[in-house]
Short mmCIF file of C-alpha atoms and ligand atoms in Angstrom, two decimals:
data_model
loop_
_atom_site.label_atom_id
_atom_site.label_comp_id
_atom_site.label_asym_id
_atom_site.label_seq_id
_atom_site.Cartn_x
_atom_site.Cartn_y
_atom_site.Cartn_z
CA MET H 1 -27.66 4.50 -8.61
CA THR H 2 -25.79 7.73 -9.44
CA ARG H 3 -22.25 8.13 -8.32
CA ARG H 4 -20.85 11.44 -7.40
CA PRO H 5 -17.00 11.17 -7.81
CA ILE H 6 -14.87 13.49 -5.58
CA GLY H 7 -11.26 13.98 -6.13
CA ILE H 8 -9.21 13.52 -2.79
CA ILE H 9 -5.46 14.38 -2.44
CA VAL H 10 -4.17 11.90 0.39
CA ASN H 11 -0.88 13.39 1.62
CA GLY H 12 1.17 11.45 4.10
CA VAL H 13 -0.10 8.30 2.84
CA THR H 14 3.19 6.36 3.69
CA GLY H 15 2.74 7.13 7.41
CA ARG H 16 1.29 5.24 10.17
CA MET H 17 -2.06 7.12 10.28
CA GLY H 18 -2.30 8.03 6.58
CA TYR H 19 -1.94 4.50 5.41
CA ARG H 20 -3.72 2.44 7.96
CA GLN H 21 -6.52 4.55 9.33
CA HIS H 22 -7.10 6.95 6.60
CA LEU H 23 -6.36 5.09 3.36
CA VAL H 24 -7.19 1.43 4.08
CA ARG H 25 -9.56 1.62 6.97
CA SER H 26 -11.49 4.75 5.65
CA LEU H 27 -11.19 5.80 2.10
CA LEU H 28 -10.79 2.30 0.54
CA ALA H 29 -13.24 0.90 3.05
CA ILE H 30 -15.79 3.43 1.83
CA ARG H 31 -15.22 2.35 -1.86
CA GLU H 32 -15.61 -1.20 -0.93
CA GLN H 33 -18.90 -0.55 0.63
CA GLY H 34 -20.00 1.24 -2.43
CA GLY H 35 -19.46 4.95 -1.47
CA VAL H 36 -21.06 7.22 0.88
CA PRO H 37 -25.00 7.22 0.61
CA LEU H 38 -26.76 10.49 0.43
CA ALA H 39 -30.56 10.90 1.23
CA ASP H 40 -31.59 11.01 -2.48
CA GLY H 41 -29.76 7.70 -3.22
CA THR H 42 -26.53 9.29 -4.83
CA ARG H 43 -23.39 7.72 -3.61
CA ILE H 44 -20.19 9.83 -2.96
CA TRP H 45 -17.47 8.09 -4.59
CA PRO H 46 -13.66 8.99 -3.45
CA GLU H 47 -11.24 9.12 -6.29
CA LEU H 48 -7.80 9.07 -4.69
CA THR H 49 -4.48 10.97 -5.51
CA LEU H 50 -1.73 9.67 -3.30
CA VAL H 51 0.80 12.33 -2.45
CA GLY H 52 4.22 11.81 -0.80
CA ARG H 53 7.91 12.34 -0.84
CA ASN H 54 9.05 8.80 -1.98
CA GLU H 55 8.05 7.67 -5.37
CA GLN H 56 8.81 4.13 -4.84
CA ARG H 57 6.87 3.87 -1.72
CA LEU H 58 3.91 5.63 -3.29
CA ARG H 59 4.07 3.28 -6.28
CA ASP H 60 4.19 0.28 -3.98
CA ILE H 61 1.00 1.42 -1.94
CA ALA H 62 -0.93 2.25 -5.20
CA GLU H 63 -0.12 -1.10 -6.79
CA ARG H 64 -0.96 -3.01 -3.64
CA HIS H 65 -4.53 -1.33 -3.66
CA GLY H 66 -5.20 -1.09 -7.43
CA LEU H 67 -4.75 2.70 -7.55
CA THR H 68 -3.16 4.50 -10.39
CA ASP H 69 -2.98 8.08 -9.36
CA TRP H 70 -0.04 9.12 -7.34
CA THR H 71 2.56 11.91 -7.33
CA THR H 72 5.48 13.55 -5.45
CA ASP H 73 4.36 17.10 -6.66
CA LEU H 74 1.78 18.44 -4.39
CA SER H 75 1.75 21.68 -6.04
CA ALA H 76 0.80 20.32 -9.35
CA ALA H 77 -1.88 18.06 -7.74
CA LEU H 78 -3.45 21.03 -6.17
CA THR H 79 -3.84 22.74 -9.52
CA ARG H 80 -6.09 19.96 -10.90
CA ASP H 81 -9.81 20.89 -11.41
CA ASP H 82 -10.90 17.34 -10.64
CA VAL H 83 -9.47 17.39 -7.12
CA GLU H 84 -11.78 19.08 -4.49
CA VAL H 85 -10.53 17.87 -1.12
CA TYR H 86 -6.98 17.96 0.31
CA PHE H 87 -6.27 15.65 3.19
CA ASP H 88 -3.16 15.94 5.34
CA ALA H 89 -1.63 13.20 7.62
CA GLN H 90 1.89 14.31 7.33
CA LEU H 91 4.25 14.89 10.27
CA THR H 92 2.69 17.71 12.17
CA GLN H 93 5.43 20.31 11.35
CA GLN H 94 4.77 19.93 7.69
CA ARG H 95 0.98 20.73 7.99
CA GLU H 96 0.60 24.40 8.19
CA LYS H 97 2.35 25.22 4.84
CA ALA H 98 0.60 22.53 2.97
CA VAL H 99 -2.89 23.34 4.34
CA ARG H 100 -2.25 27.02 3.36
CA GLN H 101 -1.26 25.91 -0.09
CA ALA H 102 -4.53 23.97 -0.31
CA ILE H 103 -6.69 26.87 0.87
CA ASP H 104 -5.02 29.13 -1.70
CA ALA H 105 -5.81 26.59 -4.25
CA GLY H 106 -9.67 26.64 -3.21
CA LYS H 107 -9.67 23.12 -1.95
CA HIS H 108 -11.87 21.83 0.85
CA ILE H 109 -9.53 20.46 3.67
CA TYR H 110 -9.58 17.67 6.13
CA THR H 111 -6.63 16.94 8.33
CA GLU H 112 -5.17 15.09 11.06
CA LYS H 113 -4.53 16.72 14.51
CA PRO H 114 -2.93 18.90 15.66
CA LEU H 115 -4.04 21.41 12.87
CA ALA H 116 -0.78 23.49 13.53
CA GLU H 117 2.02 23.82 16.04
CA SER H 118 0.59 27.08 17.65
CA SER H 119 -3.01 28.23 18.28
CA ALA H 120 -2.13 31.57 16.45
CA ALA H 121 -1.39 29.54 13.33
CA ALA H 122 -4.32 27.28 13.67
CA LEU H 123 -6.59 30.24 14.03
CA GLU H 124 -5.07 31.95 11.01
CA LEU H 125 -5.80 28.79 9.03
CA ALA H 126 -9.47 28.92 10.25
CA ARG H 127 -9.80 32.57 9.18
CA ALA H 128 -8.16 31.86 5.74
CA ALA H 129 -10.48 28.77 5.10
CA ASP H 130 -13.46 30.97 6.01
CA ALA H 131 -12.19 33.86 3.78
CA ALA H 132 -11.66 31.48 0.86
CA GLY H 133 -15.10 29.87 1.34
CA VAL H 134 -13.77 26.24 1.69
CA ARG H 135 -14.99 23.63 4.04
CA SER H 136 -12.61 22.45 6.85
CA GLY H 137 -12.35 19.52 9.27
CA VAL H 138 -9.81 18.10 11.68
CA VAL H 139 -9.86 14.25 12.87
CA GLN H 140 -11.47 13.91 16.32
CA ASP H 141 -11.57 10.14 16.04
CA LYS H 142 -11.77 9.41 19.82
CA LEU H 143 -15.45 10.82 19.75
CA PHE H 144 -16.41 7.78 17.69
CA LEU H 145 -14.90 4.91 19.92
CA PRO H 146 -17.38 2.56 21.08
CA GLY H 147 -16.51 3.06 24.82
CA LEU H 148 -16.84 6.92 24.43
CA ARG H 149 -20.10 6.65 22.47
CA LYS H 150 -21.45 4.52 25.42
CA LEU H 151 -20.22 7.02 27.94
CA LYS H 152 -21.74 9.96 25.95
CA ARG H 153 -25.05 7.99 25.92
CA LEU H 154 -24.79 7.67 29.76
CA VAL H 155 -24.42 11.46 30.09
CA ASP H 156 -27.17 12.23 27.66
CA GLY H 157 -29.44 9.90 29.63
CA GLY H 158 -28.78 11.55 32.83
CA PHE H 159 -27.15 8.31 34.44
CA PHE H 160 -24.63 10.31 36.48
CA GLY H 161 -26.65 12.86 38.13
CA ARG H 162 -24.24 15.71 38.88
CA ILE H 163 -20.88 14.76 37.36
CA LEU H 164 -18.04 15.29 39.95
CA SER H 165 -14.89 14.18 38.26
CA VAL H 166 -13.18 12.46 35.36
CA ARG H 167 -10.01 10.28 36.01
CA GLY H 168 -8.21 9.20 32.71
CA GLU H 169 -5.23 7.02 32.11
CA PHE H 170 -3.80 6.92 28.64
CA GLY H 171 -0.56 5.29 27.65
CA TYR H 172 1.72 2.31 27.24
CA TRP H 173 5.54 1.59 27.21
CA VAL H 174 7.01 2.70 24.04
CA PHE H 175 10.29 0.81 23.56
CA GLU H 176 13.43 2.93 23.75
CA GLY H 177 14.58 1.36 20.36
CA ASP H 178 17.78 -0.17 21.71
CA TRP H 179 16.97 -3.85 22.35
CA GLN H 180 13.53 -3.79 20.81
CA PRO H 181 12.49 -1.27 18.02
CA ALA H 182 10.14 1.63 19.19
CA GLN H 183 6.56 1.20 18.01
CA ARG H 184 6.10 4.96 17.34
CA PRO H 185 8.14 7.10 14.97
CA SER H 186 11.21 8.87 16.52
CA TRP H 187 10.01 12.35 15.64
CA ASN H 188 7.40 12.13 18.52
CA TYR H 189 10.25 12.26 20.94
CA ARG H 190 12.30 15.26 19.37
CA ALA H 191 10.97 18.86 20.30
CA SER H 192 12.67 20.14 17.12
CA ASP H 193 10.60 17.92 14.91
CA GLY H 194 7.34 18.85 16.56
CA GLY H 195 7.07 15.76 18.97
CA GLY H 196 5.88 15.59 22.67
CA ILE H 197 2.92 13.92 24.24
CA VAL H 198 1.25 17.30 25.24
CA MET H 199 0.93 18.36 21.46
CA ASP H 200 -0.07 14.88 20.67
CA MET H 201 -2.70 14.10 23.22
CA PHE H 202 -4.29 17.29 24.58
CA PRO H 203 -6.01 18.14 21.24
CA HIS H 204 -7.79 14.79 21.83
CA TRP H 205 -8.46 15.60 25.49
CA HIS H 206 -9.93 19.04 24.37
CA TYR H 207 -12.77 17.58 22.28
CA VAL H 208 -13.33 14.59 24.35
CA LEU H 209 -13.94 16.69 27.63
CA ALA H 210 -15.82 19.50 25.78
CA GLU H 211 -18.10 17.23 23.79
CA ILE H 212 -18.84 14.55 26.33
CA PHE H 213 -18.73 16.62 29.58
CA ALA H 214 -18.22 20.44 29.47
CA PRO H 215 -15.86 23.02 28.13
CA VAL H 216 -12.37 23.17 29.71
CA ARG H 217 -11.80 26.45 31.71
CA ALA H 218 -8.39 26.02 33.18
CA VAL H 219 -5.39 23.56 32.89
CA THR H 220 -2.68 22.62 35.22
CA CYS H 221 0.05 20.40 33.91
CA VAL H 222 3.27 18.65 34.74
CA ALA H 223 5.21 17.39 31.88
CA ALA H 224 8.22 15.20 31.97
CA THR H 225 10.89 13.59 29.68
CA HIS H 226 11.24 10.39 31.60
CA ILE H 227 13.36 8.59 28.85
CA PRO H 228 15.98 11.04 27.88
CA ARG H 229 17.76 8.92 25.29
CA ARG H 230 16.21 6.81 22.59
CA VAL H 231 17.32 5.00 19.30
CA ASP H 232 15.76 5.90 16.03
CA GLU H 233 14.61 3.87 13.00
CA ALA H 234 18.05 3.62 11.57
CA GLY H 235 19.69 2.42 15.01
CA ARG H 236 21.22 5.73 15.86
CA PRO H 237 20.97 6.83 19.39
CA TYR H 238 19.47 10.34 19.94
CA PRO H 239 18.53 12.68 22.78
CA ALA H 240 14.72 12.62 23.49
CA THR H 241 14.15 16.37 23.93
CA ALA H 242 10.17 16.24 23.84
CA ASP H 243 7.79 15.51 26.72
CA ASP H 244 6.93 11.77 26.86
CA ALA H 245 4.46 11.98 29.82
CA ALA H 246 1.98 14.72 30.89
CA TYR H 247 0.12 14.81 34.29
CA GLY H 248 -2.89 17.14 33.64
CA ILE H 249 -5.72 18.61 35.70
CA PHE H 250 -8.45 20.27 33.67
CA GLU H 251 -11.24 22.31 35.41
CA LEU H 252 -14.46 22.20 33.60
CA ASP H 253 -17.83 24.05 33.45
CA GLY H 254 -20.19 22.87 36.35
CA GLY H 255 -17.07 22.29 38.79
CA ILE H 256 -16.11 19.00 37.11
CA VAL H 257 -12.41 18.17 37.64
CA ALA H 258 -10.85 16.03 35.07
CA GLN H 259 -7.33 14.36 35.78
CA LEU H 260 -5.77 12.86 32.86
CA ASN H 261 -2.37 11.16 32.79
CA SER H 262 -0.82 10.57 29.44
CA SER H 263 2.38 8.53 29.12
CA TRP H 264 4.54 6.65 26.70
CA ALA H 265 6.59 5.53 29.69
CA VAL H 266 4.02 3.63 31.62
CA ARG H 267 3.21 -0.07 31.65
CA VAL H 268 -0.38 -1.15 31.14
CA ASN H 269 -2.19 -2.62 34.03
CA ARG H 270 -5.90 -1.74 32.86
CA ASP H 271 -8.21 -3.38 30.51
CA GLU H 272 -7.61 -0.96 27.72
CA LEU H 273 -4.94 1.46 26.45
CA VAL H 274 -7.14 4.34 27.54
CA GLU H 275 -9.71 4.35 30.39
CA PHE H 276 -11.80 7.18 31.83
CA GLN H 277 -13.60 6.85 35.32
CA VAL H 278 -16.42 9.21 35.68
CA ASP H 279 -18.04 9.66 39.16
CA GLY H 280 -21.40 11.29 39.65
CA THR H 281 -23.70 11.72 42.41
CA GLU H 282 -26.17 8.97 40.95
CA GLY H 283 -23.53 6.67 39.42
CA SER H 284 -20.11 6.04 38.06
CA ALA H 285 -18.70 4.54 34.97
CA VAL H 286 -15.43 3.23 33.60
CA ALA H 287 -15.12 3.65 29.69
CA GLY H 288 -12.36 2.39 27.48
CA LEU H 289 -11.89 2.19 23.93
CA ARG H 290 -14.63 -0.47 23.29
CA GLY H 291 -16.07 -1.37 26.69
CA CYS H 292 -18.03 0.68 29.33
CA ARG H 293 -18.90 -0.44 32.83
CA VAL H 294 -21.27 1.30 35.36
CA GLN H 295 -22.06 1.15 39.06
CA HIS H 296 -25.45 2.85 40.17
CA ARG H 297 -25.68 4.33 43.58
CA SER H 298 -28.35 1.72 44.55
CA VAL H 299 -25.68 -0.96 44.17
CA THR H 300 -22.81 0.68 45.43
CA PRO H 301 -20.98 -1.20 48.11
CA LYS H 302 -19.86 0.15 51.40
CA PRO H 303 -16.16 -0.71 51.81
CA VAL H 304 -14.62 -0.01 55.22
CA TRP H 305 -10.94 0.96 55.45
CA ASN H 306 -9.29 -1.77 57.43
CA PRO H 307 -5.54 -2.43 56.48
CA ASP H 308 -5.36 -5.25 58.97
CA LEU H 309 -7.68 -7.56 56.75
CA PRO H 310 -7.16 -8.75 53.36
CA ALA H 311 -9.77 -7.42 50.74
CA THR H 312 -12.81 -9.48 51.01
CA GLU H 313 -14.72 -8.19 48.02
CA SER H 314 -13.72 -8.18 44.21
CA PHE H 315 -14.55 -4.57 43.54
CA ARG H 316 -14.18 -4.97 39.83
CA ALA H 317 -16.80 -7.67 39.81
CA GLN H 318 -19.35 -5.22 41.15
CA TRP H 319 -19.73 -3.25 37.94
CA ALA H 320 -22.29 -4.02 35.13
CA GLU H 321 -21.32 -3.90 31.29
CA VAL H 322 -23.24 -1.31 29.25
CA PRO H 323 -24.53 -3.13 26.06
CA ASP H 324 -23.67 -1.89 22.47
CA ASN H 325 -27.26 -1.42 21.40
CA ASP H 326 -25.77 -0.21 18.29
CA GLU H 327 -23.20 -1.11 15.55
CA PHE H 328 -19.89 0.77 15.89
CA ASP H 329 -17.89 1.29 12.72
CA ASN H 330 -14.28 2.43 12.58
CA GLY H 331 -14.16 5.96 14.00
CA PHE H 332 -11.94 7.49 11.45
CA LYS H 333 -14.15 6.11 8.69
CA VAL H 334 -17.39 7.46 10.26
CA GLN H 335 -15.73 10.93 10.47
CA TRP H 336 -14.66 10.81 6.88
CA GLU H 337 -18.23 9.90 5.80
CA ALA H 338 -19.51 12.98 7.71
CA PHE H 339 -16.83 15.13 6.19
CA LEU H 340 -17.76 14.11 2.63
CA ARG H 341 -21.42 14.70 3.23
CA HIS H 342 -20.61 18.05 4.52
CA VAL H 343 -18.64 18.89 1.42
CA VAL H 344 -21.16 17.43 -1.08
CA ALA H 345 -24.56 17.87 0.63
CA GLY H 346 -23.79 20.62 3.08
CA ASP H 347 -24.53 18.40 6.27
CA ALA H 348 -23.62 19.82 9.48
CA PHE H 349 -19.91 19.13 10.47
CA PRO H 350 -19.03 20.68 13.84
CA TRP H 351 -15.27 19.46 13.76
CA ASP H 352 -13.91 22.41 11.69
CA PHE H 353 -10.62 24.31 11.93
CA LEU H 354 -11.73 26.48 14.76
CA ALA H 355 -12.56 23.18 16.71
CA GLY H 356 -8.96 22.09 15.74
CA ALA H 357 -7.51 25.36 16.86
CA ARG H 358 -9.13 24.98 20.22
CA GLY H 359 -7.41 21.60 20.54
CA VAL H 360 -3.99 23.14 19.73
CA GLN H 361 -4.78 26.08 22.23
CA LEU H 362 -5.26 23.40 25.09
CA ALA H 363 -2.02 21.72 24.22
CA GLU H 364 -0.15 25.13 24.20
CA LEU H 365 -1.58 26.16 27.36
CA GLY H 366 -0.74 22.98 28.89
CA LEU H 367 2.75 23.47 27.95
CA ARG H 368 2.79 26.92 29.48
CA SER H 369 1.43 25.60 32.62
CA ALA H 370 4.21 22.93 32.80
CA ARG H 371 6.93 25.54 31.91
CA GLU H 372 5.73 28.08 34.39
CA HIS H 373 4.63 25.80 37.07
CA ARG H 374 1.18 27.25 37.49
CA ARG H 375 -2.49 26.91 36.73
CA VAL H 376 -3.49 28.60 33.29
CA GLU H 377 -7.01 29.62 32.38
CA VAL H 378 -8.38 28.80 28.86
CA PRO H 379 -9.85 31.83 27.11
CA GLU H 380 -12.68 31.45 24.73
CA LEU H 381 -11.12 31.07 21.13
CA GLY H 382 -13.44 32.66 18.59
CA ARG H 383 -13.36 33.40 14.90
N1 NAD K 401 -5.78 10.77 15.34
C1 NAD K 401 -4.90 10.01 16.04
O1 NAD K 401 -5.29 9.22 16.84
C2 NAD K 401 -3.52 10.22 15.68
C3 NAD K 401 -2.51 9.33 16.06
C4 NAD K 401 -1.32 9.20 15.66
C5 NAD K 401 -0.84 10.34 14.99
N2 NAD K 401 -1.67 11.37 14.61
C6 NAD K 401 -1.17 12.42 13.80
O2 NAD K 401 -0.99 12.10 12.39
C7 NAD K 401 0.13 12.77 11.90
C8 NAD K 401 1.34 11.63 11.33
O3 NAD K 401 1.51 10.79 12.38
P1 NAD K 401 2.10 9.39 12.18
O4 NAD K 401 2.13 8.74 13.49
O5 NAD K 401 1.37 8.80 11.14
O6 NAD K 401 3.55 9.74 11.66
P2 NAD K 401 4.56 8.97 10.51
O7 NAD K 401 5.88 9.40 10.92
O8 NAD K 401 4.29 7.53 10.45
O9 NAD K 401 3.98 9.49 9.18
C9 NAD K 401 4.37 10.97 8.87
C10 NAD K 401 3.99 11.14 7.26
O10 NAD K 401 4.59 12.39 6.97
C11 NAD K 401 5.29 12.36 5.88
N3 NAD K 401 6.25 13.44 5.93
C12 NAD K 401 6.19 14.65 5.06
N4 NAD K 401 7.24 15.39 5.26
C13 NAD K 401 8.09 14.74 6.27
C14 NAD K 401 9.24 15.15 6.89
N5 NAD K 401 10.04 16.26 6.58
N6 NAD K 401 9.71 14.20 7.77
C15 NAD K 401 9.16 13.10 8.13
N7 NAD K 401 7.99 12.76 7.48
C16 NAD K 401 7.41 13.50 6.53
C17 NAD K 401 6.00 11.01 5.86
O11 NAD K 401 6.41 10.59 4.58
C18 NAD K 401 4.84 10.21 6.30
O12 NAD K 401 3.91 9.76 5.26
C19 NAD K 401 0.73 13.55 12.98
O13 NAD K 401 0.22 14.98 12.73
C20 NAD K 401 0.08 13.03 14.27
O14 NAD K 401 -0.11 14.05 15.23
C21 NAD K 401 -2.98 11.29 14.72
#
């Protein structure tokens, strides 16, 4: 077996996403499985350089996982010839500058979403990556969730007939930080630090809607900051200036209407933290992170509105579970493997910086819709 080592800078490895999903669940898991196999039997082998701001925290992580290569000097790491890929899971606000530096250093780049804080900046990065001849990718992990893979399978198999609407609920209660610590970093709730649920979630909704259903042509959004005061990691109260809930209506090609609620100020009364109900002329489905249930028109009950009587049917029990029929690996890891094959073997990888820029564009237009209290059309974003 031939190993093809590939040097990867992992920046932001001390963060929630950088550590758990990208380092542990993706890159180290790829090493544990013996690398990423290519058609000719070669295995791509990630060689990792951990980058961050705090030496002690980097050393701790490296030692915990038997790694030896770490530094707080990104510029120096980018000059190394044995490094081919730059990965960024830093706080969103730090991303643009670091990605530009990596492009200038001629590295291929893979990054968390959102790619930048504005679509103009994201498009600039896409153009700069093209001009430099480097390959680019942006995380679009939700596409690889088992529930959404099953939903896509239903769409591809023609289960729905004509799709009418999509109704999505995403969210959970993020503690304010006073009597119980918050379970998300405080920067998410400060506009000045690049926080806000629209910038966080609309990039996801963009690719979920476009890839599973149809392109988004217009957005109407109401954004709110329901919890105006929170307490940070150090126990200090701060004003929460960023939006913590977004109520969006997305108009898709083919007349499909998608309504997606995203909220960090909602208590969960669903089976999963995100759920999408899709209604079509031939059938309907409810998909979550893992599960997916369907109801075909042939078995659709005929409820009759009568508020004088208690409900006589268990409506949820009238749906059938879609079988897995497949093995579903961690979505972040699956996309990492695809990106590494793209870099080493030139395999197709559609989720590049331009795709990332389209996600940022939808967030930006969602925020504009909220600010101006109006429906906003989504123009085609091209190279
Ligand atoms: N794909 C997903 O589902 C998903 C989920 C959550 C977050 N994210 C994205 O991942 C990125 C990181 O989010 P997170 O939740 O891991 O955040 P986090 O606060 O846990 O981690 C942020 C990382 O950035 C580093 N950093 C660099 N400069 C910094 C600065 N000036 N201030 C603070 N931190 C700085 C930190 O050291 C840390 O390693 C964000 O861009 C976010 O949008 C993606």
